[in-house]
PDB file of C-alpha atoms in Angstrom:
ATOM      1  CA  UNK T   1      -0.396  11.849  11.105  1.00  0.00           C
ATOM      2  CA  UNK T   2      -3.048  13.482  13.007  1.00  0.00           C
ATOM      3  CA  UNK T   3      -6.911  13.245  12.514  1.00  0.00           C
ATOM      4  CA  UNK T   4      -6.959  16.802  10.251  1.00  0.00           C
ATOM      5  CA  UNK T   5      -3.978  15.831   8.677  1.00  0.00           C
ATOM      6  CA  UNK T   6      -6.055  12.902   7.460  1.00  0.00           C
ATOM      7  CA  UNK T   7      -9.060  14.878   6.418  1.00  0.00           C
ATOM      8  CA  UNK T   8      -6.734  17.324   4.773  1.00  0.00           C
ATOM      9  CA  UNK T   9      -5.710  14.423   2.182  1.00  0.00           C
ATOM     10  CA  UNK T  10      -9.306  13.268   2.053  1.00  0.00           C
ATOM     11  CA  UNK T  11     -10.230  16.194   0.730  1.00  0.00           C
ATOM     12  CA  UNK T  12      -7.235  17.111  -1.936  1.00  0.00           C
ATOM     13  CA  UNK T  13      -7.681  13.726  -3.104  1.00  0.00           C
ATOM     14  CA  UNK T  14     -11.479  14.435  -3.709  1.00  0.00           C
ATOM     15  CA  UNK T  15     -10.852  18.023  -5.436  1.00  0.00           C
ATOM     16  CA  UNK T  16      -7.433  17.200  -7.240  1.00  0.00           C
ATOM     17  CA  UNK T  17      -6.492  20.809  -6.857  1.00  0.00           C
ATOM     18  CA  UNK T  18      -8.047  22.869  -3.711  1.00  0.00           C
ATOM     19  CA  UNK T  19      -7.003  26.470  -2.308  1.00  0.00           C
ATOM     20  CA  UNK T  20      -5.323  27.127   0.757  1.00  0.00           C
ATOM     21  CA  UNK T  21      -8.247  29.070   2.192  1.00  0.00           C
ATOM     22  CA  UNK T  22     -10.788  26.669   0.990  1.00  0.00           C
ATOM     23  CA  UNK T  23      -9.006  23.769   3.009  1.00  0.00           C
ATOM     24  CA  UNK T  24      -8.792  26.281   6.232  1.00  0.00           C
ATOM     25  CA  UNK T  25     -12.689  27.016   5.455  1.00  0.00           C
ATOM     26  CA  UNK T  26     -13.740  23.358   5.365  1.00  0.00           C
ATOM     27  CA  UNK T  27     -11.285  22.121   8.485  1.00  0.00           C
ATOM     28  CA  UNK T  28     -12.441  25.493  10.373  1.00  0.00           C
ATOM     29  CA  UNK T  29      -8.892  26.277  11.135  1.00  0.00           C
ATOM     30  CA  UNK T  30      -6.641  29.667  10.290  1.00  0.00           C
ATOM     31  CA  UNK T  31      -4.666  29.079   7.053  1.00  0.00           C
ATOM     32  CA  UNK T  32      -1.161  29.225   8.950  1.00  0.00           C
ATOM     33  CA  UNK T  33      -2.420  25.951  10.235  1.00  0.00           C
ATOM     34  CA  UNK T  34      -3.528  24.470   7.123  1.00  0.00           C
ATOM     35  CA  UNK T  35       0.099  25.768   5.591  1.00  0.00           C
ATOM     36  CA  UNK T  36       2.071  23.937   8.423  1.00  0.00           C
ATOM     37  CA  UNK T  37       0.530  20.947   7.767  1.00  0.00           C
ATOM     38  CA  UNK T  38       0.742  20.949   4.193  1.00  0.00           C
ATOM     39  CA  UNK T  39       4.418  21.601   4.563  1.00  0.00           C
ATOM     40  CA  UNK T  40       4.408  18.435   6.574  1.00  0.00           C
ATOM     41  CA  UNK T  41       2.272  16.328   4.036  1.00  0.00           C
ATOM     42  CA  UNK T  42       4.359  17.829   1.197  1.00  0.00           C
ATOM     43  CA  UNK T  43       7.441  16.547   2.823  1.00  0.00           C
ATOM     44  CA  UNK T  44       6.876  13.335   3.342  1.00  0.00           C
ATOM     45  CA  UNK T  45       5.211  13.334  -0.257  1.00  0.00           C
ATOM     46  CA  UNK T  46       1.639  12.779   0.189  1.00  0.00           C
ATOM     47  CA  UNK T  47       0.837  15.625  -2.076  1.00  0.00           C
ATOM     48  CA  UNK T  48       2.197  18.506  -4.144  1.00  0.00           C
ATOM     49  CA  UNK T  49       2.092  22.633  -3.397  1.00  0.00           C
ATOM     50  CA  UNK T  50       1.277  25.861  -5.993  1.00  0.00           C
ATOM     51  CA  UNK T  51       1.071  29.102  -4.744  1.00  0.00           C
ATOM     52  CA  UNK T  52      -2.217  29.181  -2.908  1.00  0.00           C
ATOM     53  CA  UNK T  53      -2.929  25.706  -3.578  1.00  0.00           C
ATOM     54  CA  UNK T  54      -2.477  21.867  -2.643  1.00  0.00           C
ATOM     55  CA  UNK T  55      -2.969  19.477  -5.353  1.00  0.00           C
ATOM     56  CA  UNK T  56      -2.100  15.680  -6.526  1.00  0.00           C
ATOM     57  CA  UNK T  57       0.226  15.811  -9.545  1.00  0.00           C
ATOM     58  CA  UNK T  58       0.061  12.361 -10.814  1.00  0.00           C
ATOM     59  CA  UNK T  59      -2.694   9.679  -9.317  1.00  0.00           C
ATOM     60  CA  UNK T  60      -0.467   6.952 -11.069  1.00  0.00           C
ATOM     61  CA  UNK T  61       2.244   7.484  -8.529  1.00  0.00           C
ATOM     62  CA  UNK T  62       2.812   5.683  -5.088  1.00  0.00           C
ATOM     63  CA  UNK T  63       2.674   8.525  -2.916  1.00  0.00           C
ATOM     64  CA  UNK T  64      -0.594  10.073  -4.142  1.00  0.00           C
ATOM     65  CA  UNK T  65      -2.051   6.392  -4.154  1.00  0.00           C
ATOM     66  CA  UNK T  66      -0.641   5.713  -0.914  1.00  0.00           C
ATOM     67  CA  UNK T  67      -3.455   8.751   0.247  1.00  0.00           C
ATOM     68  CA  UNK T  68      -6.182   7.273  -1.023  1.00  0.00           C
ATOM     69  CA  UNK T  69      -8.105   5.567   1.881  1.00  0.00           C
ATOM     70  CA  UNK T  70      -4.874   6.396   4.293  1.00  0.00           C
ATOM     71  CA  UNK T  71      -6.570   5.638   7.463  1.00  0.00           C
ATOM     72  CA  UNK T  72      -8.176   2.655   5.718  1.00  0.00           C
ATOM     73  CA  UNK T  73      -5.025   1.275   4.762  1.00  0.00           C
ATOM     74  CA  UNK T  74      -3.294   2.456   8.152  1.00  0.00           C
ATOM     75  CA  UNK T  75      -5.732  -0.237   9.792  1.00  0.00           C
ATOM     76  CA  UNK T  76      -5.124  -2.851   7.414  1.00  0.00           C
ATOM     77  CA  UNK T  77      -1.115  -2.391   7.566  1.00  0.00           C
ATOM     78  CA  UNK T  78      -1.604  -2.779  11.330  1.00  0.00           C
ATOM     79  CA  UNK T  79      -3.440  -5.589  11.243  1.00  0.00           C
ATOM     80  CA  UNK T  80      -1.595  -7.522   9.003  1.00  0.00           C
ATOM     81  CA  UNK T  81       1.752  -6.768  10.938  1.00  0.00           C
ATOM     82  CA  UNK T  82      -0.125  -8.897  13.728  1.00  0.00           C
ATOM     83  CA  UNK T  83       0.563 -11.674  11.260  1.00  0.00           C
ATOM     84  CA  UNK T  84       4.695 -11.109  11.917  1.00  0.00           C
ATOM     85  CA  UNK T  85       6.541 -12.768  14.852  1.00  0.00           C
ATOM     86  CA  UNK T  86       9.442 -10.957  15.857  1.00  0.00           C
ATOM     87  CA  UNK T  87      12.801 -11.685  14.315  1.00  0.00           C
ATOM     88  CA  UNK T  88      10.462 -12.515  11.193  1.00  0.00           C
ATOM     89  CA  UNK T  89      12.264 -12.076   7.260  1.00  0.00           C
ATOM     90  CA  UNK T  90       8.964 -10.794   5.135  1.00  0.00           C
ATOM     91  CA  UNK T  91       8.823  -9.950   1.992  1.00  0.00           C
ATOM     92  CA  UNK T  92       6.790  -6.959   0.753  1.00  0.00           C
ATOM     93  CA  UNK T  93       5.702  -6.053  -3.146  1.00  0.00           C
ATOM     94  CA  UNK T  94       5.459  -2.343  -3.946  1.00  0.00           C
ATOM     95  CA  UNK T  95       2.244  -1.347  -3.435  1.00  0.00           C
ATOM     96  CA  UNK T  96       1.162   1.451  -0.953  1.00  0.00           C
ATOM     97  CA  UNK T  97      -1.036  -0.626   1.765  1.00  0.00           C
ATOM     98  CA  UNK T  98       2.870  -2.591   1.845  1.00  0.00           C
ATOM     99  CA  UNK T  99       4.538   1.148   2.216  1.00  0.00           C
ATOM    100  CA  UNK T 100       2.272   1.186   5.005  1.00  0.00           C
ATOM    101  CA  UNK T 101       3.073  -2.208   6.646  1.00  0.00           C
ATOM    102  CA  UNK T 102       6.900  -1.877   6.380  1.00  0.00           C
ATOM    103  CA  UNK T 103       6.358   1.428   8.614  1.00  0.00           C
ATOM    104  CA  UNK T 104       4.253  -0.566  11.326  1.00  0.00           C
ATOM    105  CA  UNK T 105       6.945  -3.589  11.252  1.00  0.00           C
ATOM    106  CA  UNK T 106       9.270  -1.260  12.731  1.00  0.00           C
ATOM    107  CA  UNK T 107       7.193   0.389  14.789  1.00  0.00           C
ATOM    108  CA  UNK T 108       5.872  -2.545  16.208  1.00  0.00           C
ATOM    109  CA  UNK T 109       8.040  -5.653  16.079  1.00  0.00           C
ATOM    110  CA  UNK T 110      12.232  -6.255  16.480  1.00  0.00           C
ATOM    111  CA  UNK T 111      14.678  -7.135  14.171  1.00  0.00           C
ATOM    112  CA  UNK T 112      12.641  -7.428  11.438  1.00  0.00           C
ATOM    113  CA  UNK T 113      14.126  -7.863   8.043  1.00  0.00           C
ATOM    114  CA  UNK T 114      12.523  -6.792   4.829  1.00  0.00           C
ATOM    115  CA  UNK T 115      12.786  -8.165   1.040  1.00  0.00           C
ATOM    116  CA  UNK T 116      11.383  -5.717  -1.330  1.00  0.00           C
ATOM    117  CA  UNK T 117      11.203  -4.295  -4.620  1.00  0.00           C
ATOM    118  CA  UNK T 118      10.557  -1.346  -3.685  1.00  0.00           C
ATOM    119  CA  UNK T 119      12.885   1.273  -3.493  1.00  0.00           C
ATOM    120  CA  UNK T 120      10.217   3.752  -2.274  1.00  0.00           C
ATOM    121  CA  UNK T 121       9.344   1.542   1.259  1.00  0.00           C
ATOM    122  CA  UNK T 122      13.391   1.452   1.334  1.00  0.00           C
ATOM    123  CA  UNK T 123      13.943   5.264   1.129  1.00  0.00           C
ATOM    124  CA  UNK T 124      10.534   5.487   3.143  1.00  0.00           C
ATOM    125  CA  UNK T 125      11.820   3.597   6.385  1.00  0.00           C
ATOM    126  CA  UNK T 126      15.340   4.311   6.121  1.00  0.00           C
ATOM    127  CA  UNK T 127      15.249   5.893   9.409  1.00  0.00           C
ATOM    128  CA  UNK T 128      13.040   3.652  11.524  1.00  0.00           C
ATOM    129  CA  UNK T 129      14.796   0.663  13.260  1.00  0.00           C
ATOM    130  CA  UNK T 130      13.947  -2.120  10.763  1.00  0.00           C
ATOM    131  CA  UNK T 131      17.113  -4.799  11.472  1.00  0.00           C
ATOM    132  CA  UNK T 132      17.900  -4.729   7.651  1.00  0.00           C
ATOM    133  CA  UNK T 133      16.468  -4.121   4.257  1.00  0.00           C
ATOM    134  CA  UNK T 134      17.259  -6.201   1.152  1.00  0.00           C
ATOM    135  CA  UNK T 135      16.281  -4.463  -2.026  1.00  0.00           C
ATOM    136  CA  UNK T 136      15.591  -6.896  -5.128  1.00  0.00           C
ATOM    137  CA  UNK T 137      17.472  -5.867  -8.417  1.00  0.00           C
ATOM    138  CA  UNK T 138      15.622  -4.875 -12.045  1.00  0.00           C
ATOM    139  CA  UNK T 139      14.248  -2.618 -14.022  1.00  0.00           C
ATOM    140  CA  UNK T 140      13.160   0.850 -12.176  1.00  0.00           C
ATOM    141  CA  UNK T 141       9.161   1.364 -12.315  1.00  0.00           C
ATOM    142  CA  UNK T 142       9.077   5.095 -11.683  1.00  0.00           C
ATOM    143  CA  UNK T 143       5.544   5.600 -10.953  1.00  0.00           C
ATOM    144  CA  UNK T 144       5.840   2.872  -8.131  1.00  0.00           C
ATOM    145  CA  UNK T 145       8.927   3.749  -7.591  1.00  0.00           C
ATOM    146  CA  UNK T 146      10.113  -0.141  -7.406  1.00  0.00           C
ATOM    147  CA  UNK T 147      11.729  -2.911  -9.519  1.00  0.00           C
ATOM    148  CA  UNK T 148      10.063  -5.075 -11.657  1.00  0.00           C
ATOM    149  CA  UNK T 149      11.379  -7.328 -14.840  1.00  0.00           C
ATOM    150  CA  UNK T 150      13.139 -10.738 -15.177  1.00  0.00           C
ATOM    151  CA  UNK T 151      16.051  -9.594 -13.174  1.00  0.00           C
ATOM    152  CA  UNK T 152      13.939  -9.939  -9.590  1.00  0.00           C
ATOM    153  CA  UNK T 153      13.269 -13.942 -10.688  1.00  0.00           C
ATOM    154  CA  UNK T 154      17.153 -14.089 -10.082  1.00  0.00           C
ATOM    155  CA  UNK T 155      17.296 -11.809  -7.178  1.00  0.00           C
ATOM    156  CA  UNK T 156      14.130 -13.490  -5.357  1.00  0.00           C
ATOM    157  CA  UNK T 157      14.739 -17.043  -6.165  1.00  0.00           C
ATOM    158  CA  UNK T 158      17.664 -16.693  -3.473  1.00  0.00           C
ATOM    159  CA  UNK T 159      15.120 -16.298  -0.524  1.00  0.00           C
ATOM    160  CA  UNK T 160      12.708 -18.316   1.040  1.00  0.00           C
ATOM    161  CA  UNK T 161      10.047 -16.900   3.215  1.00  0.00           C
ATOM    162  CA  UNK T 162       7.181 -17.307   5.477  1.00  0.00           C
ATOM    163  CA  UNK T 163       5.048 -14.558   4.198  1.00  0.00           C
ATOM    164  CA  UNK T 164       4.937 -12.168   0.852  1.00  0.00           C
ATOM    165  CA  UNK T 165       2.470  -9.215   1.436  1.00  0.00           C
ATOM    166  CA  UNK T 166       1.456  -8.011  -1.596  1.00  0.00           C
ATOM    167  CA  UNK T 167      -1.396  -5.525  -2.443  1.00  0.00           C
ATOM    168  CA  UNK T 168      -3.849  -5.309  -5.677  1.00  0.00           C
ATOM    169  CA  UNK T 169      -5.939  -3.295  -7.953  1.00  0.00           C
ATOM    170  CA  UNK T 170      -9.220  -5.401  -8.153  1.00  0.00           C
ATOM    171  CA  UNK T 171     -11.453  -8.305  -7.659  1.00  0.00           C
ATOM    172  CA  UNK T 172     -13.510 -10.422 -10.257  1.00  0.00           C
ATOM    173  CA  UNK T 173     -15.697 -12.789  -8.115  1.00  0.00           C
ATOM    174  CA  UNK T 174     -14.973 -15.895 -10.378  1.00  0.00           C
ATOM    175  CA  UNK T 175     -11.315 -16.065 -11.160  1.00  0.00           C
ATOM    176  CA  UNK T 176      -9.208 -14.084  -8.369  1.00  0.00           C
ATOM    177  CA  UNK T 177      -7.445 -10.832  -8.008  1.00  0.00           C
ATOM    178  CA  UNK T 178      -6.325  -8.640 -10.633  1.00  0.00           C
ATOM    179  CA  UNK T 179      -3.631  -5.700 -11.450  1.00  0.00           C
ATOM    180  CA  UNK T 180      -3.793  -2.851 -13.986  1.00  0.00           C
ATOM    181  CA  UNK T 181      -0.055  -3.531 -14.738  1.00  0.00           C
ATOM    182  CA  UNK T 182       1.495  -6.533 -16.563  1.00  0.00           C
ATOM    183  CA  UNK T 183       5.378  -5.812 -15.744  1.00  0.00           C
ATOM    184  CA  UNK T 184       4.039  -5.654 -11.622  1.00  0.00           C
ATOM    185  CA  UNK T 185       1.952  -9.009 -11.996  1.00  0.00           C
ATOM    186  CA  UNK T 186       5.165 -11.219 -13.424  1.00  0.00           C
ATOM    187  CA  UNK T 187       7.496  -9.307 -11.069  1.00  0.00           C
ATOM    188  CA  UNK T 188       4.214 -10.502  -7.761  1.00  0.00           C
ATOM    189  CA  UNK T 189       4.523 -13.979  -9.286  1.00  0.00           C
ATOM    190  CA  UNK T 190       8.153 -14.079  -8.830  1.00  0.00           C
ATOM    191  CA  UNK T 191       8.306 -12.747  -5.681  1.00  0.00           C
ATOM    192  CA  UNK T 192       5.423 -15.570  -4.465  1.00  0.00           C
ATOM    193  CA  UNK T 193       7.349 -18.254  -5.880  1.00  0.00           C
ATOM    194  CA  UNK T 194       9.905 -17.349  -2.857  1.00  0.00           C
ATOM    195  CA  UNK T 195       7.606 -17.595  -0.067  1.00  0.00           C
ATOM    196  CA  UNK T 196       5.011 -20.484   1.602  1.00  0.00           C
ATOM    197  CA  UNK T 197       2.172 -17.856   2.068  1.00  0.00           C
ATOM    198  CA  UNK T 198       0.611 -15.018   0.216  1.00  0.00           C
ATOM    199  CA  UNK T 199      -1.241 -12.480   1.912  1.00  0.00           C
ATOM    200  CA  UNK T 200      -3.073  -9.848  -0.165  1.00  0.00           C
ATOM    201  CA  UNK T 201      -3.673  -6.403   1.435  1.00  0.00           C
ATOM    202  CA  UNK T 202      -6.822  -4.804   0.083  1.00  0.00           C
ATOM    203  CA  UNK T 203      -9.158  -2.472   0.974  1.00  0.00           C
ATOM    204  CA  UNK T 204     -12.782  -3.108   0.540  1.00  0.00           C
ATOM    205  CA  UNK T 205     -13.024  -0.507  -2.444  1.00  0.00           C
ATOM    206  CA  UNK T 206     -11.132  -2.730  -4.458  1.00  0.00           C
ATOM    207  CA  UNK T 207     -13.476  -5.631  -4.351  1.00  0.00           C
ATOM    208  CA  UNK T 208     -15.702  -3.243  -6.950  1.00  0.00           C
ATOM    209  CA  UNK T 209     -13.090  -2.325  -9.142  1.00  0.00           C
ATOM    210  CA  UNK T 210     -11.674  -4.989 -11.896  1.00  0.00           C
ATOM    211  CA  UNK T 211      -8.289  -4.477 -13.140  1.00  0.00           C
ATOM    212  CA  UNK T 212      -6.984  -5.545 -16.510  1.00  0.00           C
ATOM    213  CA  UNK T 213      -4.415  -8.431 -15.677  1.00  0.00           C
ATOM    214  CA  UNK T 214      -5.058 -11.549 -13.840  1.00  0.00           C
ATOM    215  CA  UNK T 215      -2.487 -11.165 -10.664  1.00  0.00           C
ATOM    216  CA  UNK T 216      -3.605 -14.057  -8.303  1.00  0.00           C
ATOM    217  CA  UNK T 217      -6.027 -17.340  -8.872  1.00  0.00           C
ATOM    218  CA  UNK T 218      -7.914 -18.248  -5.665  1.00  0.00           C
ATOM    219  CA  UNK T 219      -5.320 -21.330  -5.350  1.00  0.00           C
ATOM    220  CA  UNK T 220      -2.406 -18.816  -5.115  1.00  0.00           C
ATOM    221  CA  UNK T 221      -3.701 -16.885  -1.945  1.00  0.00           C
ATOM    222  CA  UNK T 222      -3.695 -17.937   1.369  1.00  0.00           C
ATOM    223  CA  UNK T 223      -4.803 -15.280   3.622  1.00  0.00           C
ATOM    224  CA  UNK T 224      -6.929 -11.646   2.095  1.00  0.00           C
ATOM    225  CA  UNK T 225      -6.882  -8.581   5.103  1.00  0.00           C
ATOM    226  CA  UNK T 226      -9.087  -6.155   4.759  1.00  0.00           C
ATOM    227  CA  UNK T 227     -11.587  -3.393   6.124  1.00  0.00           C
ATOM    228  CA  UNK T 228     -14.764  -3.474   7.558  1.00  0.00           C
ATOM    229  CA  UNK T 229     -16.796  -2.285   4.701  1.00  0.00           C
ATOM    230  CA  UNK T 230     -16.035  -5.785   2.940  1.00  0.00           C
ATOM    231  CA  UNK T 231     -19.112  -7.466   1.771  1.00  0.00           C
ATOM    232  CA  UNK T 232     -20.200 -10.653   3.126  1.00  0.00           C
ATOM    233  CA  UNK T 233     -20.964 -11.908  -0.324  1.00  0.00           C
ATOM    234  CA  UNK T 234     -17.036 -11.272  -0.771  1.00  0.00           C
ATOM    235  CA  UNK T 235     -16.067 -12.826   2.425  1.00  0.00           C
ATOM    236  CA  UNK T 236     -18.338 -15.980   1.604  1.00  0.00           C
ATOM    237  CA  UNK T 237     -16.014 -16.543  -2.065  1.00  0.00           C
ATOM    238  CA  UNK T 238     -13.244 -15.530  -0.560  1.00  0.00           C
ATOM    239  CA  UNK T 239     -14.194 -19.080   2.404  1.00  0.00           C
ATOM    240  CA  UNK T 240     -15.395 -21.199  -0.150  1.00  0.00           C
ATOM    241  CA  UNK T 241     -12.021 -20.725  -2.100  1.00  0.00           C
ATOM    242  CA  UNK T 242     -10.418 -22.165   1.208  1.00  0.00           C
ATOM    243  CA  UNK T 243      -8.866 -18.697   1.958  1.00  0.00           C
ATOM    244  CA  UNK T 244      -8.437 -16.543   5.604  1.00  0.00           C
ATOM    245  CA  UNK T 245      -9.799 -13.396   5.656  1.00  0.00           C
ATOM    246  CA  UNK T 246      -8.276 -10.986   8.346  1.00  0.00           C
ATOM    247  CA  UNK T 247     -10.871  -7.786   9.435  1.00  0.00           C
ATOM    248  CA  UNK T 248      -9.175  -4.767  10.394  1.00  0.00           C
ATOM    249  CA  UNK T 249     -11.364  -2.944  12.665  1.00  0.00           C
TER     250      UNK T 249
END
């Protein structure tokens, strides 16, 4: 994705719904450019197209989420691949900083081999040369486009793994991580149960939001990576609850 590219989305995410000639105006480029690279954006489904406009259809789904901070979470994802030795079995939750991750795995480490529930990071790097993709069975989640439900105890109880990336939709200060979705949080506690370390990826904006389900106690997280605009008050919990905390640059 180039650098305009990435402003494009910026701004669509900050006006919801923005005219073709607006975006040209504010990027100073001719509209045929802006149109080329909203055919791009729109085809690997990082936003939607009206006649004359670009627009996000539904915030609540994985690819306009995945927009939100991209180059934020781009950093992260590449950070937190650093974490995977070649020849590595990870397992990765649905979440869009993960979507992210899978793509730098096979971009920057061989024969890799990725768990998921997620049939969107599936479809997403079904191209790129990951060694081999196991998908974990259950009940469809649309929005995230991955499985969640009892069915993905029985699926993940079969592996055992190093690592379990796994991302999240806020922070409270005195009891751990949190999720806006209960179905997600049993189907993250599952997938943990299968590995010896989870790693949360989390940009800093989500240490100021709180979500409405508990997903992870400071006990049940062993390394946080994260963004530069991370408090120090943050980073200081995060240490005194004996956990790592990984700064991507």
């Amino acid at each position: 994705m180039t650098e305009r590219q990435s402003k494009l989305i910026k701004l669509v995410n900050l006006y919801q719904k923005i005219e073709v000639s607006r975006l040209a105006e504010l990027l100073d480029v001719s509209q045929v450019t802006i149109r080329k690279d909203l055919d791009h954006l729109e085809e690997e489904g990082l936003l939607a197209r009206e006649h004359g406009y670009a627009l996000i259809k539904n915030a609540n789904d994985i690819n306009p989420r995945l927009t939100i901070n991209y180059d934020t979470k781009l950093k992260i994802a590449t950070k937190a691949a650093e974490m995977v030795s070649n020849g590595e079995t990870v397992m990765l939750e649905s979440g869009s900083t993960c979507a992210l991750l899978a793509e730098q795995l096979a971009k920057l480490k061989k024969d890799i081999t990725i768990i998921t529930n997620s049939a969107y990071i599936a479809i997403r790097i079904r191209e790129l040369p990951i060694r081999k993709v196991i998908l974990l069975g259950g009940e469809y989640q649309k929005e995230y486009q991955g499985m969640v439900g009892p069915l993905i105890r029985k699926c993940a109880k079969e592996f055992y793994v190093d690592k379990f990336f796994v991302g999240t939709d806020g922070f409270i200060p005195e009891s751990g991580f949190t999720c806006d979705d209960l179905m997600r949080v049993e189907t993250m506690r599952y997938m943990a149960d299968s590995a010896n370390r989870t790693i949360i990826l989390a940009d800093s904006s989500k240490f100021t939001q709180k979500g409405v389900v508990i997903q992870s106690t400071f006990e049940e997280i062993d390394t946080i990576c994260t963004d530069t605009g991370v408090s120090q008050d943050v980073i200081d919990i995060l240490r005194r609850n004996n956990i790592s905390v990984e700064i991507a640059e």
